[in-house]
PDB file of N, CA and C in Angstrom:
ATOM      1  N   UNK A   1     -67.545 -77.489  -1.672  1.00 91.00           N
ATOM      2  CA  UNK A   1     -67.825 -76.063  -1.528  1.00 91.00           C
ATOM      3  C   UNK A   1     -66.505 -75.307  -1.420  1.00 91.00           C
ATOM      4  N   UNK A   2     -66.821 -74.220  -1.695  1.00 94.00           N
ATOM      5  CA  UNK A   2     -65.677 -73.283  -1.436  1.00 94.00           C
ATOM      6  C   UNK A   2     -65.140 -72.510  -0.531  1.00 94.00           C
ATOM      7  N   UNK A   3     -64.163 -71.572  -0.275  1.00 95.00           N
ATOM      8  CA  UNK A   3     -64.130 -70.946   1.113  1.00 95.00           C
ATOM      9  C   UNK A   3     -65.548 -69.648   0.976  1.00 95.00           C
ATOM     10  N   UNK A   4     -65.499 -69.268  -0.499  1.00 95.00           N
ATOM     11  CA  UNK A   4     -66.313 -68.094  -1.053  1.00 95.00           C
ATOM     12  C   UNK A   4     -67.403 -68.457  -0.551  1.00 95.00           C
ATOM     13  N   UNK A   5     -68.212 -69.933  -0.981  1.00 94.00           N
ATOM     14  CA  UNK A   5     -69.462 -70.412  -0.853  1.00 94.00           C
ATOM     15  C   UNK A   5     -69.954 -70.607   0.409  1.00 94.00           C
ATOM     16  N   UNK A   6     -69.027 -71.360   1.429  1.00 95.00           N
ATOM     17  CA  UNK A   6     -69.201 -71.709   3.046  1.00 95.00           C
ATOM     18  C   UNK A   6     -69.091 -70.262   3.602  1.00 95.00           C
ATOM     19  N   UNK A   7     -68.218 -69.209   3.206  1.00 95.00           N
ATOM     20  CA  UNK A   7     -68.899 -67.844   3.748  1.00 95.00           C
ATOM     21  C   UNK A   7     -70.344 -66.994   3.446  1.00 95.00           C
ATOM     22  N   UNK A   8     -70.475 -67.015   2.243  1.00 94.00           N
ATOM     23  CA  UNK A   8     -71.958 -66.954   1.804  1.00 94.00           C
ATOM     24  C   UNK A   8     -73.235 -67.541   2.385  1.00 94.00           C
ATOM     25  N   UNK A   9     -72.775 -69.245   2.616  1.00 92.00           N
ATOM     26  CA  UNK A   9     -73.881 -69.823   3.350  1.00 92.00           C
ATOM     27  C   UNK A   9     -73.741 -69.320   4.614  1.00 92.00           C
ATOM     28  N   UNK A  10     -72.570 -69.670   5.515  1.00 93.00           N
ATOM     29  CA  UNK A  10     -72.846 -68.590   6.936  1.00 93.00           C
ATOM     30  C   UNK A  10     -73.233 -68.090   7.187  1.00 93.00           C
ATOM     31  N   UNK A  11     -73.077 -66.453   6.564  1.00 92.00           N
ATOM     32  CA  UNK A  11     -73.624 -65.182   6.796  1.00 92.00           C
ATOM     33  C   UNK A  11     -75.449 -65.257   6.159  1.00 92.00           C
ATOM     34  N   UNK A  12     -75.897 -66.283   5.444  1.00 90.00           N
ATOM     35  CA  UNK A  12     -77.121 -66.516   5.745  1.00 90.00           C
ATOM     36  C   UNK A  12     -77.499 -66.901   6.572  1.00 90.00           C
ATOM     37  N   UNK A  13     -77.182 -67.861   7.195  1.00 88.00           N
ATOM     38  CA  UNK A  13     -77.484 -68.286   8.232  1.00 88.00           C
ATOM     39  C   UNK A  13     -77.215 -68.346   9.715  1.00 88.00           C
ATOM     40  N   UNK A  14     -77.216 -67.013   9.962  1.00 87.00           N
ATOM     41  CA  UNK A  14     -77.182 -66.575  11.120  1.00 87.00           C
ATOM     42  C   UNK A  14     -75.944 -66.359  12.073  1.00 87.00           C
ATOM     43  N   UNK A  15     -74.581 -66.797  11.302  1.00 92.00           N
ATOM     44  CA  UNK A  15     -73.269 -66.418  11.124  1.00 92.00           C
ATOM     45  C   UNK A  15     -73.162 -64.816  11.047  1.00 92.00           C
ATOM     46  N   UNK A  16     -71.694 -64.385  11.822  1.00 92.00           N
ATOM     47  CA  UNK A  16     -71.650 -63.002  11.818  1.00 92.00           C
ATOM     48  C   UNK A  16     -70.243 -62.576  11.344  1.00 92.00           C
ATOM     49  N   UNK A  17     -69.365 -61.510  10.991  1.00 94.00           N
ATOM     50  CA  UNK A  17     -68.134 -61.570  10.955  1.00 94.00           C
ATOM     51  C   UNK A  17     -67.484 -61.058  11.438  1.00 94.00           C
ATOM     52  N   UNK A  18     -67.040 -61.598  12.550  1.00 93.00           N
ATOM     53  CA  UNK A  18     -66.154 -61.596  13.667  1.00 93.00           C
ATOM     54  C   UNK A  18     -64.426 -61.634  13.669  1.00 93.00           C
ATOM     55  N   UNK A  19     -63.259 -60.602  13.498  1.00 92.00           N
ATOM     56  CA  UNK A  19     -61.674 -60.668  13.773  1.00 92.00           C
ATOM     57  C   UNK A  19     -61.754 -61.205  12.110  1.00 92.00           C
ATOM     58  N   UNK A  20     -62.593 -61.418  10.742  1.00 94.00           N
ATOM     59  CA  UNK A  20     -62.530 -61.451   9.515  1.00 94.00           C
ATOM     60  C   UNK A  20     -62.886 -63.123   9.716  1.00 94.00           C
ATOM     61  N   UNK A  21     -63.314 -63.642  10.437  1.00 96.00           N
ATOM     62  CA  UNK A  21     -64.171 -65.009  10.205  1.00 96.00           C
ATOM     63  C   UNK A  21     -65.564 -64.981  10.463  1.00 96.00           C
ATOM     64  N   UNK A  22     -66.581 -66.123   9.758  1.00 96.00           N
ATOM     65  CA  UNK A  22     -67.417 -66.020  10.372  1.00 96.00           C
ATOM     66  C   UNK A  22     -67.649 -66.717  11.751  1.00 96.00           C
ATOM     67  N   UNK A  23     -68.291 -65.911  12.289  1.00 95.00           N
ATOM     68  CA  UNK A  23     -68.337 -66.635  13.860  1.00 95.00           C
ATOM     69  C   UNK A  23     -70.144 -66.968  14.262  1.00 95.00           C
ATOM     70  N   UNK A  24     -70.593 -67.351  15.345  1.00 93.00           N
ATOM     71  CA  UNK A  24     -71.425 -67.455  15.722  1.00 93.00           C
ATOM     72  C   UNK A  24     -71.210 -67.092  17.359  1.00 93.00           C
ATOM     73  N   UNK A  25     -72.207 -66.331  18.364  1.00 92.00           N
ATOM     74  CA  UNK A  25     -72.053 -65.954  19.290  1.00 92.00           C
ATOM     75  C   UNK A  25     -73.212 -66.566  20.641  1.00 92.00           C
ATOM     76  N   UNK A  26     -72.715 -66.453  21.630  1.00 86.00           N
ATOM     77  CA  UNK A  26     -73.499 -66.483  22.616  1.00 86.00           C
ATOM     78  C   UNK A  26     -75.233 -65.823  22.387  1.00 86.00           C
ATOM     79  N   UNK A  27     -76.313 -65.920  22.559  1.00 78.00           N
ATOM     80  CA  UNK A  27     -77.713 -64.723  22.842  1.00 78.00           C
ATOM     81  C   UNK A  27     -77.254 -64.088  23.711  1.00 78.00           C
ATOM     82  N   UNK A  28     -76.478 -64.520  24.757  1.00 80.00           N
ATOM     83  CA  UNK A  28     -76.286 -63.017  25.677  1.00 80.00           C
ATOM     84  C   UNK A  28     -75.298 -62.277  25.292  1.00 80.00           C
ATOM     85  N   UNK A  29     -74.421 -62.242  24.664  1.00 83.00           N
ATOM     86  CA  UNK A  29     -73.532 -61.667  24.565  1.00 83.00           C
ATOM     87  C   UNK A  29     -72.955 -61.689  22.848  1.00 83.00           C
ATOM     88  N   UNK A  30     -74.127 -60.714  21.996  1.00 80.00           N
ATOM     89  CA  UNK A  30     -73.983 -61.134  20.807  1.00 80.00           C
ATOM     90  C   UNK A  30     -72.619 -60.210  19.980  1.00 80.00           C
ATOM     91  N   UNK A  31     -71.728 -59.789  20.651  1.00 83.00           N
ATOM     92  CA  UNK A  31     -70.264 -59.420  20.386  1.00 83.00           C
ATOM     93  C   UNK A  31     -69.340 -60.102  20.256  1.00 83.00           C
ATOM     94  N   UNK A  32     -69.570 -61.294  21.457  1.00 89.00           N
ATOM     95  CA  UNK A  32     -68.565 -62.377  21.712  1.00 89.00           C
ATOM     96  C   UNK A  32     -68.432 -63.826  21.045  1.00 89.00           C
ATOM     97  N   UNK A  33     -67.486 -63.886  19.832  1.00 92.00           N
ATOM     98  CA  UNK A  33     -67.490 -65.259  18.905  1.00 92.00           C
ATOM     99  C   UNK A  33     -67.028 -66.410  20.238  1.00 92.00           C
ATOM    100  N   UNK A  34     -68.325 -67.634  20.166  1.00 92.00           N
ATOM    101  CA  UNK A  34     -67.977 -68.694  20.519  1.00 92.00           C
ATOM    102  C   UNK A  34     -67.581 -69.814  19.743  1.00 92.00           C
ATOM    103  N   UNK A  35     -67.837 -69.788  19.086  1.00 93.00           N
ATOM    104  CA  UNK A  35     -67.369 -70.684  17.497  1.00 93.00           C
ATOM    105  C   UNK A  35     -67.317 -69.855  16.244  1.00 93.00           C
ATOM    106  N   UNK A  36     -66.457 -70.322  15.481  1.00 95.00           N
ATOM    107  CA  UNK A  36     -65.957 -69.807  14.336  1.00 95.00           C
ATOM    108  C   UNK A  36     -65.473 -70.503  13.560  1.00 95.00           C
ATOM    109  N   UNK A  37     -65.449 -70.228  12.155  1.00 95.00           N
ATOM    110  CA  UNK A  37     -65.012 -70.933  10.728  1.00 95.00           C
ATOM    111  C   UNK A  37     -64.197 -70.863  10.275  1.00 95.00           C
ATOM    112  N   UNK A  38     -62.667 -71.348  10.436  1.00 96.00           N
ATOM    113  CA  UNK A  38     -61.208 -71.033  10.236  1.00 96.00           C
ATOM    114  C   UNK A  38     -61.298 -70.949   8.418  1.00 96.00           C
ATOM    115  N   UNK A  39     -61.707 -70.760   7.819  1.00 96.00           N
ATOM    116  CA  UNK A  39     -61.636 -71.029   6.300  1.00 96.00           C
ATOM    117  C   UNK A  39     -59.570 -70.588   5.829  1.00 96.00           C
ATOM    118  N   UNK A  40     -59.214 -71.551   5.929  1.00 95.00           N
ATOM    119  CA  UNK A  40     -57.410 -71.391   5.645  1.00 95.00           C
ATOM    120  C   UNK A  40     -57.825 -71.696   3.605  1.00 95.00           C
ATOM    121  N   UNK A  41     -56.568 -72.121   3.357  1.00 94.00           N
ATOM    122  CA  UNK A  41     -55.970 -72.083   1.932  1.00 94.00           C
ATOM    123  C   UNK A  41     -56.654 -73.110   1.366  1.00 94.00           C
ATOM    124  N   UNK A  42     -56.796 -74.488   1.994  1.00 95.00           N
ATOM    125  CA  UNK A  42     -57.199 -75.759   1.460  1.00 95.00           C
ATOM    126  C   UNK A  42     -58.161 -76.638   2.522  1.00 95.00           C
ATOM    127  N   UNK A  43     -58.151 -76.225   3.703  1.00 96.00           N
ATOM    128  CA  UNK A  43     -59.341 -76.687   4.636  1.00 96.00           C
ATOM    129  C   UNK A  43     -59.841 -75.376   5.998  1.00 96.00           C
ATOM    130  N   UNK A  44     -61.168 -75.823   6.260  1.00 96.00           N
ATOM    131  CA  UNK A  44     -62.141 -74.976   7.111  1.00 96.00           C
ATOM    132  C   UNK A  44     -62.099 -75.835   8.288  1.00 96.00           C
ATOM    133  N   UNK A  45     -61.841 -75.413   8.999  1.00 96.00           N
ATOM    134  CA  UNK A  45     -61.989 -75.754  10.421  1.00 96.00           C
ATOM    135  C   UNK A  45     -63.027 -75.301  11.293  1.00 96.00           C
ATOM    136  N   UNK A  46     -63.682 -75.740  12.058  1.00 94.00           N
ATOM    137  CA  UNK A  46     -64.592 -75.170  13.058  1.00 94.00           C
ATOM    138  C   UNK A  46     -64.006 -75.452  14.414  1.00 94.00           C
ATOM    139  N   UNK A  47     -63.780 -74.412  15.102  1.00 95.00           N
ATOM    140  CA  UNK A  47     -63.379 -74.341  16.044  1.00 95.00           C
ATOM    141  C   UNK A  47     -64.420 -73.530  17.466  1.00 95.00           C
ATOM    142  N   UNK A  48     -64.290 -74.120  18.249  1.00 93.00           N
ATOM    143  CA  UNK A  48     -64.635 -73.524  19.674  1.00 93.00           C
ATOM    144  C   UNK A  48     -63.938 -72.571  20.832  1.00 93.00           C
ATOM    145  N   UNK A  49     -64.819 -72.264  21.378  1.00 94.00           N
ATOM    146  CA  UNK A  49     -64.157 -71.102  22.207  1.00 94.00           C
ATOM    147  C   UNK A  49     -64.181 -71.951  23.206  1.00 94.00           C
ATOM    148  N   UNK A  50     -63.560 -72.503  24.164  1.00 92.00           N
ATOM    149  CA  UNK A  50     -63.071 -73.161  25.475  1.00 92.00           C
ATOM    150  C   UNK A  50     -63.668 -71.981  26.742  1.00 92.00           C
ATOM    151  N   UNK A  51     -63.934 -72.234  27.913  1.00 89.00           N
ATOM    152  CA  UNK A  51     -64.552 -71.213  28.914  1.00 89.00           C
ATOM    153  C   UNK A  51     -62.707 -70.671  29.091  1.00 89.00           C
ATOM    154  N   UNK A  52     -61.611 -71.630  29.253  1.00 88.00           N
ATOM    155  CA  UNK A  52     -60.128 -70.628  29.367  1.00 88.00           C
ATOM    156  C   UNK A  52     -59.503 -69.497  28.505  1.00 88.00           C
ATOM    157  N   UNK A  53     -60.690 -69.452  27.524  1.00 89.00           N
ATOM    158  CA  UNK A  53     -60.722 -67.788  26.225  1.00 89.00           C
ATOM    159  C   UNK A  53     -59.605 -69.139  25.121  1.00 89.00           C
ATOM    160  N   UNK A  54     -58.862 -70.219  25.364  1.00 95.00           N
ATOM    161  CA  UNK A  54     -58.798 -71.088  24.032  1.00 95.00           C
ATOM    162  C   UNK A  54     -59.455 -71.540  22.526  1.00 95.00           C
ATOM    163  N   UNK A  55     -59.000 -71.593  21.820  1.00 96.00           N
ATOM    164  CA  UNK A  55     -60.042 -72.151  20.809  1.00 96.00           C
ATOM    165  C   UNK A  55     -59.511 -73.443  20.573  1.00 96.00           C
ATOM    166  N   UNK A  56     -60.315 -74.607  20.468  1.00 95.00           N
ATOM    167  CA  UNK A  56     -59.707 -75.355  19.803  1.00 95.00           C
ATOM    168  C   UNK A  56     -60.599 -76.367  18.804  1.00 95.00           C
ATOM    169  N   UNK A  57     -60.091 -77.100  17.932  1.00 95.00           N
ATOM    170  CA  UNK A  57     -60.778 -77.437  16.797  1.00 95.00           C
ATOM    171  C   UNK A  57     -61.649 -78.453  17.134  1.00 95.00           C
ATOM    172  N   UNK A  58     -62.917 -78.733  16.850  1.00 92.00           N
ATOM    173  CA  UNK A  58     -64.012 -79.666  16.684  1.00 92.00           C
ATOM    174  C   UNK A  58     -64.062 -80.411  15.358  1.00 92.00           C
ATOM    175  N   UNK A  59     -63.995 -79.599  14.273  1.00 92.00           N
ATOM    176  CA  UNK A  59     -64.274 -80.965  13.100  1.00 92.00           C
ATOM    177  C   UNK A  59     -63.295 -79.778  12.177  1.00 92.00           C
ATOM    178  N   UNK A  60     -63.040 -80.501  11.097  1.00 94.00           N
ATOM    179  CA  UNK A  60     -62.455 -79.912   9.095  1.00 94.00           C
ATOM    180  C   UNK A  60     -62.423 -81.123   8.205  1.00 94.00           C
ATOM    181  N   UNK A  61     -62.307 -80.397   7.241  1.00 95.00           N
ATOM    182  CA  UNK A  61     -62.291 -80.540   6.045  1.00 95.00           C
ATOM    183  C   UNK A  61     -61.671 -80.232   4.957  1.00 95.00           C
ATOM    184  N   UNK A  62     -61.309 -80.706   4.171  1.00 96.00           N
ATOM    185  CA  UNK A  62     -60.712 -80.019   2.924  1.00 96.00           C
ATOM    186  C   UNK A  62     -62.085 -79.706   1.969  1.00 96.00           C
ATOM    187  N   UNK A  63     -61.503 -78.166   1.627  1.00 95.00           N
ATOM    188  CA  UNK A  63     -63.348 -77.884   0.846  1.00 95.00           C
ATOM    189  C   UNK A  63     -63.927 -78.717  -0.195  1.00 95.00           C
ATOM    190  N   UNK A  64     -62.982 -79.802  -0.987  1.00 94.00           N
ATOM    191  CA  UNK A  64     -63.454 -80.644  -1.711  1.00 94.00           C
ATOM    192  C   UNK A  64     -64.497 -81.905  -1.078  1.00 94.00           C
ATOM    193  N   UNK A  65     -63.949 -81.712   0.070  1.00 95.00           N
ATOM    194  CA  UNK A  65     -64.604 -83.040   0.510  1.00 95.00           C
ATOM    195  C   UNK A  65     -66.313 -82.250   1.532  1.00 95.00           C
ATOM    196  N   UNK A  66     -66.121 -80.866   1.566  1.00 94.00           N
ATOM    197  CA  UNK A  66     -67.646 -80.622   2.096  1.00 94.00           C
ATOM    198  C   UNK A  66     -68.640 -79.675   1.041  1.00 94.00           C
ATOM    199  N   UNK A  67     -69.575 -80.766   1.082  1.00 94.00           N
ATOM    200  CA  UNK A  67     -70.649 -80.479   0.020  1.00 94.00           C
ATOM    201  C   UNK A  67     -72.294 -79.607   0.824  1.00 94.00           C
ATOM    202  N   UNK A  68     -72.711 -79.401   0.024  1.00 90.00           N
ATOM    203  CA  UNK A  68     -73.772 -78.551   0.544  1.00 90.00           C
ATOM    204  C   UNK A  68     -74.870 -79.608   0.217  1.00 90.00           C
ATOM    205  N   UNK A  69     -75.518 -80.244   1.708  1.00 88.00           N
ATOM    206  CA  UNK A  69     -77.051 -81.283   1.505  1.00 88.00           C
ATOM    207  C   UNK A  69     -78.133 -80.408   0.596  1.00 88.00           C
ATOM    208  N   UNK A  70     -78.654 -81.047   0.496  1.00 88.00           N
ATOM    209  CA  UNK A  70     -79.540 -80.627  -1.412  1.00 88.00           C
ATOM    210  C   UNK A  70     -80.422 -80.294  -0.728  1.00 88.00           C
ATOM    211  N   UNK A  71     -81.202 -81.270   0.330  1.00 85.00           N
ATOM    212  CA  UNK A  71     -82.499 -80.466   0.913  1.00 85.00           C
ATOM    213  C   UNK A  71     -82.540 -79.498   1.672  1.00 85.00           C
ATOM    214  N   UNK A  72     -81.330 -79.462   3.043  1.00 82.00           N
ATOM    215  CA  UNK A  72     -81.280 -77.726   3.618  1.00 82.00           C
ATOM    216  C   UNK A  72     -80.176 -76.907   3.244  1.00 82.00           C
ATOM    217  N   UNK A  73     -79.131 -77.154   2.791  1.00 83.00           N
ATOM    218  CA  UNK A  73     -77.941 -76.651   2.197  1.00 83.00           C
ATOM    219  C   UNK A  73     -77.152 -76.736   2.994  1.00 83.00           C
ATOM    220  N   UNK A  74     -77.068 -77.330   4.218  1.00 86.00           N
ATOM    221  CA  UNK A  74     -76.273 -77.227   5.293  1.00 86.00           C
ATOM    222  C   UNK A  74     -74.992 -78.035   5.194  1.00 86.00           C
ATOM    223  N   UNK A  75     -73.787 -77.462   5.098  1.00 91.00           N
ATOM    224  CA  UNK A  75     -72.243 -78.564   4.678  1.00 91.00           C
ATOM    225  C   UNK A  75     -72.255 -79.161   5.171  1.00 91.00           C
ATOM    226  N   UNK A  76     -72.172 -80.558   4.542  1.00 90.00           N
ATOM    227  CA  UNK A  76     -72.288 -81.729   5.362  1.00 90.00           C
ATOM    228  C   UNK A  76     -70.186 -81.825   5.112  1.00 90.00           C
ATOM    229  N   UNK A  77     -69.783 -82.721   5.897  1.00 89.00           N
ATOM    230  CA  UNK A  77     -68.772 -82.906   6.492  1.00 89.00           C
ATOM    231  C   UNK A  77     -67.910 -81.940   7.407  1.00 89.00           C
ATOM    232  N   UNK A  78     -68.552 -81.421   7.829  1.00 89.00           N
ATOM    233  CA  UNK A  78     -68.153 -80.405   9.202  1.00 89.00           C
ATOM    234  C   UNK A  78     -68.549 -80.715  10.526  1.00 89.00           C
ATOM    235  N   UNK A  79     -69.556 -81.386  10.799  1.00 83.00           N
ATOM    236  CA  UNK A  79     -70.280 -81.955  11.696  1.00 83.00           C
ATOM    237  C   UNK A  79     -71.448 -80.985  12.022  1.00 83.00           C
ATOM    238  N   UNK A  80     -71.338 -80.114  11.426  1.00 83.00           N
ATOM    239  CA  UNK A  80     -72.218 -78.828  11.865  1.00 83.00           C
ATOM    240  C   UNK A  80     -73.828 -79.650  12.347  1.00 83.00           C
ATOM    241  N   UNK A  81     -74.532 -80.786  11.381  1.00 79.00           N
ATOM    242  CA  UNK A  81     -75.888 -81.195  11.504  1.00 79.00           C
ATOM    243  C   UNK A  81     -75.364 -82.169  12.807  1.00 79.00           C
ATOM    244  N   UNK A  82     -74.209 -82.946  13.044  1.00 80.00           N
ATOM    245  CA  UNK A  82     -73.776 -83.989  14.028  1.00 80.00           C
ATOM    246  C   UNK A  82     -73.628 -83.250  15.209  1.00 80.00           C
ATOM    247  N   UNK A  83     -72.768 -82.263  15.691  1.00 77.00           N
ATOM    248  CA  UNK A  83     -72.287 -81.853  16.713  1.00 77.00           C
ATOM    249  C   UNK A  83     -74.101 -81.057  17.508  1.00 77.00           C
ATOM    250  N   UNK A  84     -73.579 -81.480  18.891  1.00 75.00           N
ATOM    251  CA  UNK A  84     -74.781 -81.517  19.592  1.00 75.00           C
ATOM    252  C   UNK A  84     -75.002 -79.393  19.855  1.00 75.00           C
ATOM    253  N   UNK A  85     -76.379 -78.951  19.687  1.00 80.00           N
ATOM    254  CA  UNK A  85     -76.090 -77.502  19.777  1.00 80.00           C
ATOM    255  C   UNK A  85     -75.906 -76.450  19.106  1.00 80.00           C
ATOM    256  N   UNK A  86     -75.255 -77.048  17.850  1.00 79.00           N
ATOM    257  CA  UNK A  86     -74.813 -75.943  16.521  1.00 79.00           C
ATOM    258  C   UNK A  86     -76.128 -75.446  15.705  1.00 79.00           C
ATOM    259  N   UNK A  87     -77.080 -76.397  15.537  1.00 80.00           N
ATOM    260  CA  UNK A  87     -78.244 -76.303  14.469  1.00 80.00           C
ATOM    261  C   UNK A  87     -78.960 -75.408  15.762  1.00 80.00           C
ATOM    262  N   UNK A  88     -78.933 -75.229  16.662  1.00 85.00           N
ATOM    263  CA  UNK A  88     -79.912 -74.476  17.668  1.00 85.00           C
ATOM    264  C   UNK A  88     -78.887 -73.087  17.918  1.00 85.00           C
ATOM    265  N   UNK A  89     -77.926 -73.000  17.889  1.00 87.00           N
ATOM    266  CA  UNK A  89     -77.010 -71.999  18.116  1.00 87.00           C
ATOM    267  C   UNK A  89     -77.066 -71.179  16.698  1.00 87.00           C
ATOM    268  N   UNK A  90     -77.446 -72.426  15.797  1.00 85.00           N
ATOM    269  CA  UNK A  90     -77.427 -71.252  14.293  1.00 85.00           C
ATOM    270  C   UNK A  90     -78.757 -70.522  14.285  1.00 85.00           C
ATOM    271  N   UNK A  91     -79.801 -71.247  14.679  1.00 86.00           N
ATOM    272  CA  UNK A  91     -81.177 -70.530  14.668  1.00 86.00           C
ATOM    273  C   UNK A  91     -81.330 -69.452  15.457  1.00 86.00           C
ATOM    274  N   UNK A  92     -80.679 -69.583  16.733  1.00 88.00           N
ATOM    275  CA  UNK A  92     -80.618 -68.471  17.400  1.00 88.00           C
ATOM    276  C   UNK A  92     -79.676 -67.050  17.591  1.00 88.00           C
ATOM    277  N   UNK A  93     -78.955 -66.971  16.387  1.00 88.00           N
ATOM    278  CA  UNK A  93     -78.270 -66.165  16.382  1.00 88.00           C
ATOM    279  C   UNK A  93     -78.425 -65.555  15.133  1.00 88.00           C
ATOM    280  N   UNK A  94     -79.759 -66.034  14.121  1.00 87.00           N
ATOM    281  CA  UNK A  94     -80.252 -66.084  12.865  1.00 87.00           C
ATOM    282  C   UNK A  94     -81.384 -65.248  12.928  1.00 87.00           C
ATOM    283  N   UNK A  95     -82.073 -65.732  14.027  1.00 86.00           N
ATOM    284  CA  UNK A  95     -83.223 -64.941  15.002  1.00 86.00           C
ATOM    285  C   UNK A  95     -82.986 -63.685  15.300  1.00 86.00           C
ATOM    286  N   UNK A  96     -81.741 -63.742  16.076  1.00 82.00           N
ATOM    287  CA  UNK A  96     -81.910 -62.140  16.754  1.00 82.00           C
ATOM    288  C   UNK A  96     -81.149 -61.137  15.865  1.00 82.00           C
ATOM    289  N   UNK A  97     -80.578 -61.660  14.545  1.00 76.00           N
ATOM    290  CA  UNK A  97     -80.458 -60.815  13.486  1.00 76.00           C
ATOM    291  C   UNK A  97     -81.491 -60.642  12.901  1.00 76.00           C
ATOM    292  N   UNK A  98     -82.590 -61.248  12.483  1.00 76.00           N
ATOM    293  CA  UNK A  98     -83.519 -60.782  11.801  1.00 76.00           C
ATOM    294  C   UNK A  98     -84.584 -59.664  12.602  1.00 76.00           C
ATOM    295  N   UNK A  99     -84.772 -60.539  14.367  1.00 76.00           N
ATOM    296  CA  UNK A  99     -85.005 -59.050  14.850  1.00 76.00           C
ATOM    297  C   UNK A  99     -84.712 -58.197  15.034  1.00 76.00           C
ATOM    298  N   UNK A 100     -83.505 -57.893  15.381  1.00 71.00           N
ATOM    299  CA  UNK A 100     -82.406 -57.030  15.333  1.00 71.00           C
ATOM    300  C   UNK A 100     -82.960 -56.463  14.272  1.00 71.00           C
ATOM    301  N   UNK A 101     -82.535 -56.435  12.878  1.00 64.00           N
ATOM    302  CA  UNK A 101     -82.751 -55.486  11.715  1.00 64.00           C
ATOM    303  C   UNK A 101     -84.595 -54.851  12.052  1.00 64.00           C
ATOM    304  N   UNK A 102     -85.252 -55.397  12.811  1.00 64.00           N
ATOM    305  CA  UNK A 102     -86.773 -54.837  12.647  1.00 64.00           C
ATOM    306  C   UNK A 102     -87.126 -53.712  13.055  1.00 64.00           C
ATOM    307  N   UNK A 103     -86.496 -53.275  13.483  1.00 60.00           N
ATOM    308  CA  UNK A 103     -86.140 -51.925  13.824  1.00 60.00           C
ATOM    309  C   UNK A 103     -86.383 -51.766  15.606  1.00 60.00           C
ATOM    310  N   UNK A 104     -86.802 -52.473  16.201  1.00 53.00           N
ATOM    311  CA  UNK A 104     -86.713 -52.932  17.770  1.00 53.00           C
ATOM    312  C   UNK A 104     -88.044 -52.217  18.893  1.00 53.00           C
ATOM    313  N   UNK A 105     -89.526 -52.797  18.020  1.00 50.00           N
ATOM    314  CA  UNK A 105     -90.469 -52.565  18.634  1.00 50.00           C
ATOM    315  C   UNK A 105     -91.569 -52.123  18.017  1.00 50.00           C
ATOM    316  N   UNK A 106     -92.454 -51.114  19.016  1.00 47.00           N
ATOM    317  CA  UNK A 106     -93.662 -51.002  18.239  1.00 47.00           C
ATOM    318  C   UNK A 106     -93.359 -49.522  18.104  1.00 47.00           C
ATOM    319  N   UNK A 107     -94.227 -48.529  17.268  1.00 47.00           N
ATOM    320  CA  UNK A 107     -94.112 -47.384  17.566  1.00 47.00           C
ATOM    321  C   UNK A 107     -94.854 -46.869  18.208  1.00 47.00           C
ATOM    322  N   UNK A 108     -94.163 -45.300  18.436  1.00 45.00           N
ATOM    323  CA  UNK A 108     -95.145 -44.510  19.597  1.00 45.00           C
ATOM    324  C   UNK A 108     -96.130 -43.295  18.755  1.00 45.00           C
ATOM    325  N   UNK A 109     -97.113 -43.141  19.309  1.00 45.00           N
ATOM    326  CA  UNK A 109     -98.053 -42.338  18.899  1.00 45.00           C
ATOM    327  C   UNK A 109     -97.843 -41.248  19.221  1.00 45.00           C
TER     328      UNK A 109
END
């Protein structure tokens, strides 16, 4: 995949763009990137936010070597499906964008 393509898939999936990366955030605090997608020149890094405001790296790749799985599209060699939390952190931050856009309730009469 590409840096073009792994941003594309992100921002589908519940990825936001955060300081010009995509990031993913806390539910409480959907301003604040806790992980993010270093996409550099020749490899993507995923990195974490440390509770000391640090980031530091969890898994990369060189984009040749991460491919998109055929049945959910999800890049495999990032650890993204391995690392414990991420597949629930993506749904939920996928979630409250889609409610988010619903316009935020019922209407009034």
């Amino acid at each position: 995949m590409t840096a073009d393509e792994l941003k594309a898939w992100a921002l589908a999936n519940g990825w936001q763009m955060i300081g010009g990366m995509p990031c993913l955030t806390k539910p409480s605090r959907p301003n604040e990137a806790i992980v993010r997608m270093d996409l550099k020149a020749t490899v993507v890094n995923i990195e974490v936010k440390k509770p000391a405001g640090k980031w530091e790296k969890v898994s990369g790749a060189a984009y040749a070597k991460v491919e998109a799985d055929e049945a959910t599209g999800l890049p495999r060699g990032l650890g993204l499906d391995t690392i414990p939390g991420f597949t629930m952190l993506m749904r939920e931050n996928l979630d409250a964008r889609v409610f988010a856009g619903m316009g935020g309730g019922p209407k009034r009469r």
